[in-house]
XYZ file of C-alpha atoms in Angstrom:
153
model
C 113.757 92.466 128.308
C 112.820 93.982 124.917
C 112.879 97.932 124.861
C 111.522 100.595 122.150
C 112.733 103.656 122.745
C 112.521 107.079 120.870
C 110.442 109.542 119.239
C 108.713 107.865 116.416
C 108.160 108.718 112.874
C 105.692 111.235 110.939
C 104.471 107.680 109.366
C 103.910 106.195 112.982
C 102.190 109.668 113.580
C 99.723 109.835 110.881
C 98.726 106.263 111.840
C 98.325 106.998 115.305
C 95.921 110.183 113.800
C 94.377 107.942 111.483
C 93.335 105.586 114.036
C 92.124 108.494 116.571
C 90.037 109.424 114.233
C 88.281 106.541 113.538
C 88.015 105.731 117.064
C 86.262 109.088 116.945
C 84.081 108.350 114.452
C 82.898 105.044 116.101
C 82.136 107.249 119.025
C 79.991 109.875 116.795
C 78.157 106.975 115.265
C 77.208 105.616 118.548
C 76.376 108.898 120.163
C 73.970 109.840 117.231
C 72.263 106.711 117.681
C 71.547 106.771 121.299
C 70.731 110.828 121.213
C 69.513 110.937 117.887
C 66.532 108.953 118.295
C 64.982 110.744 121.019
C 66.127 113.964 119.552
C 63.881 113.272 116.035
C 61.693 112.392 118.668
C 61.691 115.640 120.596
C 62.186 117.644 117.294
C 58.368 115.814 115.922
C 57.022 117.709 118.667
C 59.162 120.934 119.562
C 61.113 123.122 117.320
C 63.741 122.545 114.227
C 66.457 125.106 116.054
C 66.623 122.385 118.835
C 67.999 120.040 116.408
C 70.512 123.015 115.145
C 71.774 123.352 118.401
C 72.085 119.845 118.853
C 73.867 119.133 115.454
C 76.526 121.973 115.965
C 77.123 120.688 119.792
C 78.196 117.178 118.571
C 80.065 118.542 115.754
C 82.000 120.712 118.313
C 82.614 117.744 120.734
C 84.345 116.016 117.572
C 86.593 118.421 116.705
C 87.389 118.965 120.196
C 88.404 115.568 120.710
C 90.468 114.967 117.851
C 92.803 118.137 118.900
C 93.326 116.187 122.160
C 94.822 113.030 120.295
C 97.609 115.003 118.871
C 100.837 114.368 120.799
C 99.967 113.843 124.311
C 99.225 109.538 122.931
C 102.205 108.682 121.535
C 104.264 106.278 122.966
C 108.297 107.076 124.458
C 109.416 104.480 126.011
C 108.018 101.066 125.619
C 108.974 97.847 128.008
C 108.183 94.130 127.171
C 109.420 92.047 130.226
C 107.917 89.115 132.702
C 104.401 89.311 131.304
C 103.863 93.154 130.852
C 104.242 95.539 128.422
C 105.206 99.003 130.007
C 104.449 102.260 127.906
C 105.438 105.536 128.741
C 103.892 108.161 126.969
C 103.817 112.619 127.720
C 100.735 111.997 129.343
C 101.399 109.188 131.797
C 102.237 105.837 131.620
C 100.222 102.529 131.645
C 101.215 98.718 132.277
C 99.396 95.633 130.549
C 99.418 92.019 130.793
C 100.466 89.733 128.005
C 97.080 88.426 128.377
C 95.424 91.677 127.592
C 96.776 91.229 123.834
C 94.148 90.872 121.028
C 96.853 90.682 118.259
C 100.017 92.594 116.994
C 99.524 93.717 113.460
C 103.078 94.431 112.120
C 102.619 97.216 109.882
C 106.806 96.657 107.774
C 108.217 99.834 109.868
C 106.474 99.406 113.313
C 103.703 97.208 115.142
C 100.708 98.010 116.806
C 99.680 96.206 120.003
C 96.371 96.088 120.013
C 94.497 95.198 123.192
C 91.153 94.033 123.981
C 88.556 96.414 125.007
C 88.812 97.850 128.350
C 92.104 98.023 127.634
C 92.183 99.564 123.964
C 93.008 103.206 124.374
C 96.522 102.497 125.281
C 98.555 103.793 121.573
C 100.964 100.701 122.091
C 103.021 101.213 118.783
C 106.693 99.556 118.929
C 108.493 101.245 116.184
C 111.778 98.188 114.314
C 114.556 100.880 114.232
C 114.189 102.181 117.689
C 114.574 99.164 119.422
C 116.921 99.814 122.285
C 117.313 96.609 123.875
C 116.191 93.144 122.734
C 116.051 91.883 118.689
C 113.193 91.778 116.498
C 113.652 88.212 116.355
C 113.112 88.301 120.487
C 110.124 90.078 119.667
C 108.448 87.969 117.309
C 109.425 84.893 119.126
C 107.779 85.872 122.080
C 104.861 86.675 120.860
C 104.218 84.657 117.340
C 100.891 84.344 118.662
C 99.512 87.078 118.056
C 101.232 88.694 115.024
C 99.379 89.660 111.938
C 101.470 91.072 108.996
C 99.839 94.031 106.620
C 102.528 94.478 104.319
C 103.759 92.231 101.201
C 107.300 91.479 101.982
């Protein structure tokens, strides 16, 4: 069994923000494509405070949802053992198979299991110095695979 274990750092933090964000961003992008269209649609033939309204409510939802990323996401306890990956987080906790793994991207200080899509909410970061039980070397052994490195060693 490998365990992580801890509160993580300000640096694991701001990625964890970073990457809300973006996911946030995605979702605005997506959202303004599928309403917008009918909206420029509806504003040809209505009125331009429609499209005010509109604007400011999807602004709103934005903000709204990056507030509820904070620290509710972030990741306790995490469990690698027979095939599953067990993280505990403040809000509840969530199980995964191995196979549910897109890659590992080992950021120098921590790693972030990234899963594939209906899976890819889960904040699965695994931070080297909190490592409870296990070895880094376990951990990269078992799963080589899937480990992309973003740093220059």
């Amino acid at each position: 069994m490998i365990q992580f274990s801890g509160n993580i750092s300000e640096k694991c933090k701001k990625y964890i923000r970073k990457k809300a964000m973006m996911q946030w961003l995605y979702v605005a992008m997506f959202t303004a494509i599928i309403i917008g269209i009918p909206s420029i649609l509806v504003l040809l033939f209505w009125d331009i405070a429609f499209f005010v309204v509109f604007t400011a409510l999807v602004i709103a939802y934005g903000i709204v949802l990056s507030f509820l990323t904070k620290n509710d996401q972030l990741p306790h306890i995490i469990e690698i053992e027979n095939g599953e990956i067990y993280a505990e987080m403040s809000n509840g906790a969530a199980t995964r198979n191995y196979n549910d793994i897109k890659k590992i991207v080992d950021y120098g200080e921590f790693y972030d299991i990234i899963f594939y899509f209906p899976n890819k909410v889960l904040n699965c970061i695994c931070q080297k110095d909190l490592i409870q039980e296990g070895t880094i070397e376990d951990f990269e052994e078992l799963f080589k695979d899937y480990i992309v490195r973003k740093y220059k060693s």
